[in-house]
Structures are given as structure tokens and as C-alpha cells.
Short mmCIF file of C-alpha atoms in Angstrom, two decimals:
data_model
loop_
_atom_site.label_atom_id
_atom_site.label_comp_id
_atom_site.label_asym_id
_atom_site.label_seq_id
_atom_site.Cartn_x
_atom_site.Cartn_y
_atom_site.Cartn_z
CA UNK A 331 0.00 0.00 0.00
CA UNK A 332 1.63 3.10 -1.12
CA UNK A 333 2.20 6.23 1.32
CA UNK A 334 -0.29 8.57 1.42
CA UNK A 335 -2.01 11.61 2.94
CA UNK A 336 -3.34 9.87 6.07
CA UNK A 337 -0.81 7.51 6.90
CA UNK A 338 1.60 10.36 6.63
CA UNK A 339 -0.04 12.77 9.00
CA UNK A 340 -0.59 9.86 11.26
CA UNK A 341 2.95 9.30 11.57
CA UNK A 342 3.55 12.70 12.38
CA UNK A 343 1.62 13.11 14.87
CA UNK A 344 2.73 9.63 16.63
CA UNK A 345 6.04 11.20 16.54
CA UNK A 346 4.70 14.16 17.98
CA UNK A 347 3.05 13.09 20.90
CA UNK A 348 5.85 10.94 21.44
CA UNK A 349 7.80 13.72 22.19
CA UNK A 350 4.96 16.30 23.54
CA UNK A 351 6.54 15.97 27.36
CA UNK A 352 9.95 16.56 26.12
CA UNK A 353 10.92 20.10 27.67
CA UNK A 354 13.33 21.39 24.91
CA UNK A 355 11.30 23.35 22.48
CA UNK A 356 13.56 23.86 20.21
CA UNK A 357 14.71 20.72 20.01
CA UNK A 358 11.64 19.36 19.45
CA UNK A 359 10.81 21.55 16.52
CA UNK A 360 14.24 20.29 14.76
CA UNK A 361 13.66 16.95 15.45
CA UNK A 362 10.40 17.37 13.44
CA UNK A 363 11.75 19.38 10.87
CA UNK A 364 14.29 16.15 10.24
CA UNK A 365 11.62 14.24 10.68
CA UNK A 366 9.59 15.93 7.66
CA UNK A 367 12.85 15.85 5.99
CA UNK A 368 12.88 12.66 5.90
CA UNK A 369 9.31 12.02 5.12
CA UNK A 370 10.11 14.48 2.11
CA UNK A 371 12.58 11.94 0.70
CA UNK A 372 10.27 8.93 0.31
CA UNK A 373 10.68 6.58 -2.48
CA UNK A 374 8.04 5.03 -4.75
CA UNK A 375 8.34 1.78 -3.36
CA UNK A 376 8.34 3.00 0.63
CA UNK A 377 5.65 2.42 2.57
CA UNK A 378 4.75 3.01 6.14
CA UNK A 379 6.00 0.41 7.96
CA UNK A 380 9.20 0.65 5.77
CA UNK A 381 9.44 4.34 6.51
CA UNK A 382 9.16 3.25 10.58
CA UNK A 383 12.12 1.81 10.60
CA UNK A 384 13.80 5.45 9.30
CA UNK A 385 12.39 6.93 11.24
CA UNK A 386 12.90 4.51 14.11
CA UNK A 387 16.89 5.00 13.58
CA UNK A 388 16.44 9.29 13.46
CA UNK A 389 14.57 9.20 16.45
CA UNK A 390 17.12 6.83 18.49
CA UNK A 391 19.85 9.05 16.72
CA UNK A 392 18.57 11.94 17.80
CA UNK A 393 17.37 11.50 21.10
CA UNK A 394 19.90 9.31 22.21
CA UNK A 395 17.61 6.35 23.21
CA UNK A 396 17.19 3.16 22.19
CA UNK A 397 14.11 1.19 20.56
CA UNK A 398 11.85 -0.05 23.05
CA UNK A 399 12.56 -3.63 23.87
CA UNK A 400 9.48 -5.77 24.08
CA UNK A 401 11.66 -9.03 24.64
CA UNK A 402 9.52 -9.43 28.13
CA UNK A 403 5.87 -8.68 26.58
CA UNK A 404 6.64 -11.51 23.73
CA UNK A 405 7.34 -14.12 26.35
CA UNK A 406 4.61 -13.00 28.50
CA UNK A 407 2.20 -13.36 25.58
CA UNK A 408 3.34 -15.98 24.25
CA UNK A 409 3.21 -17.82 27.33
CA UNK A 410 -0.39 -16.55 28.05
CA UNK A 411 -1.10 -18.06 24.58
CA UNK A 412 0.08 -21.13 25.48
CA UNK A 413 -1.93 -21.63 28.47
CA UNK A 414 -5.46 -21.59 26.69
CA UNK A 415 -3.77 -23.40 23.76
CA UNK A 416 -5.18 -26.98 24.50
CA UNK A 417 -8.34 -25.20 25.09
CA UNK A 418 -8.95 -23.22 22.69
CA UNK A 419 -7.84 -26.56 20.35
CA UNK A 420 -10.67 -28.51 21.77
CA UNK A 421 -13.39 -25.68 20.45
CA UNK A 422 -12.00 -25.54 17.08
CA UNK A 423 -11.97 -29.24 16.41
CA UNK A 424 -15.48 -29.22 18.37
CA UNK A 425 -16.81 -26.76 15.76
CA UNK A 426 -18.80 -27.16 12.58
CA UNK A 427 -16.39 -26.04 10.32
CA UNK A 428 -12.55 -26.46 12.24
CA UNK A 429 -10.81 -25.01 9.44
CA UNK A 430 -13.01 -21.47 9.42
CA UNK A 431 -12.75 -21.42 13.57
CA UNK A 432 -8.88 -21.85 13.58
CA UNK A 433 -8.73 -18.90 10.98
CA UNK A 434 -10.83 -17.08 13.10
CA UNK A 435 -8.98 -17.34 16.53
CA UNK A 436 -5.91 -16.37 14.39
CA UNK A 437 -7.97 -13.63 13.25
CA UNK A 438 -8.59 -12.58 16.99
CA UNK A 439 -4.78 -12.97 17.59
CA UNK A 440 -4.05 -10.04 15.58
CA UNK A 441 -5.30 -7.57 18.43
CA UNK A 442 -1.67 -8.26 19.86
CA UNK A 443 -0.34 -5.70 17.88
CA UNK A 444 1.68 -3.14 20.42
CA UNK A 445 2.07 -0.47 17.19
CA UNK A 446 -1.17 -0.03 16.13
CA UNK A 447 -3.08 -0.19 19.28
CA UNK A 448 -2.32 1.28 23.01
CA UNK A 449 -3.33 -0.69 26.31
CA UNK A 450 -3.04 -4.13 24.76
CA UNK A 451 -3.58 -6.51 27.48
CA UNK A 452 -4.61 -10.05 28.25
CA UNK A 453 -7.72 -9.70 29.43
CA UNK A 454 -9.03 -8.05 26.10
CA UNK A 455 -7.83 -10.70 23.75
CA UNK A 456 -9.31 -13.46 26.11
CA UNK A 457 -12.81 -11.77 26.29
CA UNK A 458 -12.38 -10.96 21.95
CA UNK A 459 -11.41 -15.21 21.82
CA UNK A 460 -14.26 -16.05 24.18
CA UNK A 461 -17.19 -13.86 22.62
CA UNK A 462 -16.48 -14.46 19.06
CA UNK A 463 -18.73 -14.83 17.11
CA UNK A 464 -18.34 -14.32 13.66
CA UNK A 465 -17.66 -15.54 10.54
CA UNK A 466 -15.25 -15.46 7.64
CA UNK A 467 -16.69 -13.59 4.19
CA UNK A 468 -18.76 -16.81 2.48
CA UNK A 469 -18.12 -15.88 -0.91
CA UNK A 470 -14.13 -15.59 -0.12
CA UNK A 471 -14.27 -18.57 1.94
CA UNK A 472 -15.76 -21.12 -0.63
CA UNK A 473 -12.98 -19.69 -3.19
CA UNK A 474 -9.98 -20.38 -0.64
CA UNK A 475 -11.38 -23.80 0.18
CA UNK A 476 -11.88 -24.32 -3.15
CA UNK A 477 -8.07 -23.41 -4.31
CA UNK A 478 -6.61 -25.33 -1.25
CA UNK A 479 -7.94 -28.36 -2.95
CA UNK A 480 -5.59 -27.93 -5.92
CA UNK A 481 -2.93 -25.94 -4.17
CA UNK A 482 0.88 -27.62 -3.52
CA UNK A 483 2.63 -24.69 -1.95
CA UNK A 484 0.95 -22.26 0.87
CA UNK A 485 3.13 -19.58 2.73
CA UNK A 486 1.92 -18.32 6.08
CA UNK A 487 3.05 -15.16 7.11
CA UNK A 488 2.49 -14.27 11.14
CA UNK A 489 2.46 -11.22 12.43
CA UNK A 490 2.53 -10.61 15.95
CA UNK A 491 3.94 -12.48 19.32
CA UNK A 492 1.21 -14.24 21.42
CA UNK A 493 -1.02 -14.61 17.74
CA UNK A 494 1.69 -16.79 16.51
CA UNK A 495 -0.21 -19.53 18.93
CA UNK A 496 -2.74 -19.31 16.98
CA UNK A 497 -1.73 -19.28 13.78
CA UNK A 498 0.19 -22.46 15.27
CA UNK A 499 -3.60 -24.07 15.45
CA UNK A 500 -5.04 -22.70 12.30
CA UNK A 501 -1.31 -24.48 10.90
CA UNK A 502 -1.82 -27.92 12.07
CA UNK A 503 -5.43 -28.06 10.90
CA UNK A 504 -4.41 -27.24 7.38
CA UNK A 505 -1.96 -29.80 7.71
CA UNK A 506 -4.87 -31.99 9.26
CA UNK A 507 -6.94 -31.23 6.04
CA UNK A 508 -4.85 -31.01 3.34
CA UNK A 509 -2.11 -33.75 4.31
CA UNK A 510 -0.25 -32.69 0.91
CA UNK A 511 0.15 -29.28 0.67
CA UNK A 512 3.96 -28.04 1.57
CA UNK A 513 3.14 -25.32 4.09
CA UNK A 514 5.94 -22.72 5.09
CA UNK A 515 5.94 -19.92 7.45
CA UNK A 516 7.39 -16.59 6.79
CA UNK A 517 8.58 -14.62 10.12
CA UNK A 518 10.49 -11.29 10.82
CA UNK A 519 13.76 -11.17 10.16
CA UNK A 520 14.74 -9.29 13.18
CA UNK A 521 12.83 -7.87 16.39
CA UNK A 522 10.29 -5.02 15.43
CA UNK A 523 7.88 -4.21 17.82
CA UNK A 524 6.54 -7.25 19.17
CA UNK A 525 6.41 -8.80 15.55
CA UNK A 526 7.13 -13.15 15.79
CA UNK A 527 10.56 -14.00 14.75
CA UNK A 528 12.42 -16.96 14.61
CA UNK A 529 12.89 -16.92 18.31
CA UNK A 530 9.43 -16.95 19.11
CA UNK A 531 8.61 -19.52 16.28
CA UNK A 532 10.68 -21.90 18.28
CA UNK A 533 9.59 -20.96 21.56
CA UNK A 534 5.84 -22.04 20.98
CA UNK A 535 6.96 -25.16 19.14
CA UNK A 536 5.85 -24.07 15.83
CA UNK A 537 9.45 -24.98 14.15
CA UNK A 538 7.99 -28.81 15.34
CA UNK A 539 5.40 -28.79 13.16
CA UNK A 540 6.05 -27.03 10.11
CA UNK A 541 9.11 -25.40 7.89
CA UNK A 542 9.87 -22.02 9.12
CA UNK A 543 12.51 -19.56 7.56
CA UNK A 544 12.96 -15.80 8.74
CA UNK A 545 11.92 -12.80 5.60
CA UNK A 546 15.74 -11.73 6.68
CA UNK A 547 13.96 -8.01 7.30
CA UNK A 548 13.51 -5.22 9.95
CA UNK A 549 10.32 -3.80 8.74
CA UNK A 550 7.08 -4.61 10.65
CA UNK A 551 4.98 -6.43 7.35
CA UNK A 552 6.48 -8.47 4.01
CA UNK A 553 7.98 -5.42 2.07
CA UNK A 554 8.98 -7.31 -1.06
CA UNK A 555 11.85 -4.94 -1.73
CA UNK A 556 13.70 -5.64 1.71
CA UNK A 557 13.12 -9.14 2.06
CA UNK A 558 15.91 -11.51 1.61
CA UNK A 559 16.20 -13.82 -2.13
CA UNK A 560 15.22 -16.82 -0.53
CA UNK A 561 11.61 -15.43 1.23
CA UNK A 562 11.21 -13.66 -2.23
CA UNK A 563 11.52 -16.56 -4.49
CA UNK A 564 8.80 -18.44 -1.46
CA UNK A 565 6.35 -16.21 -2.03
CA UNK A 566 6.71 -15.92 -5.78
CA UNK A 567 6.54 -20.08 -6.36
CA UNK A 568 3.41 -19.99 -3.58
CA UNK A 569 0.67 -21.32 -4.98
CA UNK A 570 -1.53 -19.61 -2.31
CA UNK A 571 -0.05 -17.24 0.80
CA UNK A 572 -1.81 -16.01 3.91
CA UNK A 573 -0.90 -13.49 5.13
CA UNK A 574 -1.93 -11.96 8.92
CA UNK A 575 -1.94 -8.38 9.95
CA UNK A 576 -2.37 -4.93 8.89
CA UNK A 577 1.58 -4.34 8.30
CA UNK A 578 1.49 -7.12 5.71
CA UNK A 579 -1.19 -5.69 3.98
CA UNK A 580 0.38 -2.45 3.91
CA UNK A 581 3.69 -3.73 2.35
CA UNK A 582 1.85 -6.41 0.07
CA UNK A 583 -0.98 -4.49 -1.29
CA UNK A 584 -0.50 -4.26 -5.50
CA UNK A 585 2.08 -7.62 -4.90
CA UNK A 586 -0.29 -9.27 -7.35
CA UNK A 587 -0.03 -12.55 -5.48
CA UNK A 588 -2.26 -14.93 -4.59
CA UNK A 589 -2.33 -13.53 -0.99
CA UNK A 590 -5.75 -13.63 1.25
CA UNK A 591 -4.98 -10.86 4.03
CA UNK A 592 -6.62 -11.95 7.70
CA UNK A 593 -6.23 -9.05 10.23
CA UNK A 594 -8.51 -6.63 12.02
CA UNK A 595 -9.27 -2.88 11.36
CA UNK A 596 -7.26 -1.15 13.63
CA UNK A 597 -6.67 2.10 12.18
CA UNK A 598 -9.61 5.08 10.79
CA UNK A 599 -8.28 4.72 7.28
CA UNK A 600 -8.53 0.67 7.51
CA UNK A 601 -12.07 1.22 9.18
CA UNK A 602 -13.30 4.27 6.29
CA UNK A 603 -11.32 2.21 3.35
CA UNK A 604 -13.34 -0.99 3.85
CA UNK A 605 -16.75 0.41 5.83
CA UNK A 606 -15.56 -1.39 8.62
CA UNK A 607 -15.44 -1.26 13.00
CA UNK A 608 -12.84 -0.75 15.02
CA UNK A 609 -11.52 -4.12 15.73
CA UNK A 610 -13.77 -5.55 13.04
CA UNK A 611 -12.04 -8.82 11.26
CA UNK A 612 -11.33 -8.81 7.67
CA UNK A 613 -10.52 -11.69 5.40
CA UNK A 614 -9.60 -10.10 1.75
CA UNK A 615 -8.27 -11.60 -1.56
CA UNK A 616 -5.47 -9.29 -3.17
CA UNK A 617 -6.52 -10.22 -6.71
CA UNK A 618 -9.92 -9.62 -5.76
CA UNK A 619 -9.54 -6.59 -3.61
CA UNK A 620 -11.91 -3.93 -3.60
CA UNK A 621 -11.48 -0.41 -1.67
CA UNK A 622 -13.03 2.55 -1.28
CA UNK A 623 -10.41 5.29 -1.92
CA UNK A 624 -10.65 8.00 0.37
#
């Protein structure tokens, strides 16, 4: 998804109330004059969770302090995760349709997301994983179900720490289901945010049960341009690619893949683009993607 208008100003003004208690006025204002600077610069191919990562290394420049390490909040998620694992495994396969509730608890997972949303907390996502009760688009749904039936190669691509548990589930009922399709999951490169890397991969014992490789990138999403050769070439021979989150969809949007997005709205241009809630689930084909542009 290419920068634009609103996702511009919305950085700014993260950046700016980042800093509001700073005392040093004048500091401030040059900070943000670098900062516009820099926004100024912007290639073609940037977007916004590619620009974070500029902007990540001015601020900690400038200021003199370090990204925020979430090191502690990964474990403690994905250890909350783990804890309602077995349980939350006994619904799904208790369920009409397993496939379509795994999805949707990965869906749910996606509220872990420490850069789009403030006060994320464990009590939230268990109340979101106990009260759901929707359902994936129909129309998309019999399509996907239909092209897993002829599919060979599927990439997942997680998102978040803590959701990565449940991506685990929705993983090892596709395996279930379709006992010949070569799955492989696509993680962060490095640590960004509380994005799933290899690290936490391991840690909730997805790396048993299916291939995992790292994108061998910094930015919070799948930006094609700064992923390493070999994720590249995974998601170009895919026959079919999930992908969670809305910083995939940002850096995959026009990829032209074969890539069904599965995240929730948590920004006002994600809510006014598709006519959608805060916090309201989305499940979206990118060859079949339809927006309002606003």
C-alpha cells in the first residue's frame, strides 16, 4: 500500500506526541523538521511500515535512546497463549467447520499488535477469543477452500507475538486437512515491535510442526523490496499465501499474489477504506480486492 495523505499525518503526529513531554522546544521543533525531511525523501516503493524503521533510527539518533525492547511482553504473551492453547484446540476441532474457527482465533490474535493499538492486554484478547462470534466472508471462503484443494505450496506469514499460537492451530489443521500441501511460514527477520521472529517460532513449538525460515527483514509487514532472495523466491513459487496483519497488507498491497490478508481494522483509514469497525475482522483476496479510496 503506497504512502499517502493519512498515513503520513498519522505518523507525524505519533512522533509528535511521542515527544509532547519533552521540555526542549527547540529541540523538538528540529527533530520534526528532520523528521519531515525525511518524510520528504520517500521513495516510490516506501511504505509506512518501511518508513518506521527510518524513522525509528532518526529518532534513536537523535534523542539518544534506544528502541523499546518488548523481549519481556513476547514471552509473556506468548506464554499466556500457550496456556489456553489446549483449550482453545478442543473448540475448534469441536466446531462445525474447524478449518473457518482456527482462521478465526488467528484472526482474533491479531489484536496483539503493540504499534497499532495502546493498552493491549490479556484480558481483552481473552474476552475478543471467548465472545467471538463471527464468521469469515462466504463468498471468499468457498474460493480459498476451493483453491486449497488444488494448491501444492501455501506460505503463512504471522504477524505478531502471542497470535503466533494461533496461527500455530489454524497451521496444524491445514496440515490436518490437506495432508499434501507443503506449508511454510514466513517470520520477521529481526525484532520489530513485538512482531514473531524466529525466536518466538521456536519458543511455541511451531518450528515442530512445520518449515519455518525468517523474511531476513527489519520492517514490521512483508515489504517485497527488503526481504531476503530466498523469502522472495517463497512467495513468488506460492501457490496460495496467507498473510496476517495490517503491516502485511500495507507492504503487500498491488504484490499481485495470490495472498488472502486476515487481520482486524485497527486504524480510521482501515475502518473508512473498507466500511468497517474498530476491531472488526477482515478476510480479503489481493486479486480480488476492492477499496473505497478516500
Amino acid at each position: 500500500m503506497k504512502l499517502n495523505p493519512f498515513c503520513l499525518c498519522c505518523i507525524l503526529n505519533k512522533q509528535e506526541k511521542l515527544i509532547r513531554s519533552y521540555p526542549d522546544m527547540e529541540k523538538k521543533t528540529e527533530y520534526m523538521k528532520k523528521l519531515m525531511a525525511l518524510i520528504a525523501n520517500t521513495k516510490e516503493t516506501d511504505c509506512a511500515p518501511s518508513l518506521s524503521v527510518d524513522i525509528q533510527k532518526l529518532y534513536s539518533s537523535f534523542w539518544n535512546c534506544p528502541a523499546e525492547d518488548y523481549t519481556e511482553v513476547k514471552k509473556d504473551f506468548n506464554r499466556f497463549m500457550l496456556d489456553i492453547e489446549h483449550t482453545l484446540e478442543e473448540k475448534i476441532r469441536s466446531s462445525a467447520d474447524p478449518l473457518e474457527k482456527a482462521l478465526l482465533y488467528a484472526r482474533i490474535g491479531n489484536y496483539i499488535d503493540f504499534a497499532a493499538l495502546s493498552n493491549v492486554n490479556q484480558e481483552t484478547a481473552l474476552t475478543l477469543l471467548e465472545n467471538n462470534s463471527d464468521s469469515l466472508d462466504q463468498e471468499e471462503y468457498s474460493i480459498f477452500l476451493k483453491e486449497l484443494n488444488s494448491a501444492k505450496r501455501l506460505v503463512y506469514i504471522t504477524d505478531n507475538c502471542g497470535e503466533i499460537v494461533l496461527d500455530k492451530l489454524a497451521i496444524k489443521i491445514l496440515k490436518e486437512t490437506y495432508p499434501d500441501l507443503d506449508i511454510t511460514v514466513l517470520v520477521r527477520g529481526y525484532p520489530v515491535i513485538n512482531d514473531a521472529t524466529m525466536e518466538d517460532a521456536e519458543e511455541i513449538g511451531l518450528t515442530d510442526l512445520v518449515k519455518v525460515i525468517d523474511n531476513g527483514s527489519n520492517v514490521a509487514g512483508t515489504w517485497i523490496p527488503g526481504i531476503n532472495q530466498t523469502a522472495r523466491e517463497l512467495l513468488e513459487n506460492a501457490d496460495m499465501i496467507i498473510a496476517k496483519g495490517q503491516g502485511n497488507f500495507e507492504t503487500m498491497n498491488d504484490c499481485g499474489l495470490n495472498v488472502y490478508y486476515l487481520f482486524l481494522c485497527k486504524c480510521d483509514l482501515f475502518q473508512r477504506r473498507f466500511h468497517a469497525q474498530n476491531l472488526q475482522g477482515m478476510f480479503l483476496n489481493e486479486r480480488r480486492l476492492v477499496m473505497e479510496q478516500v
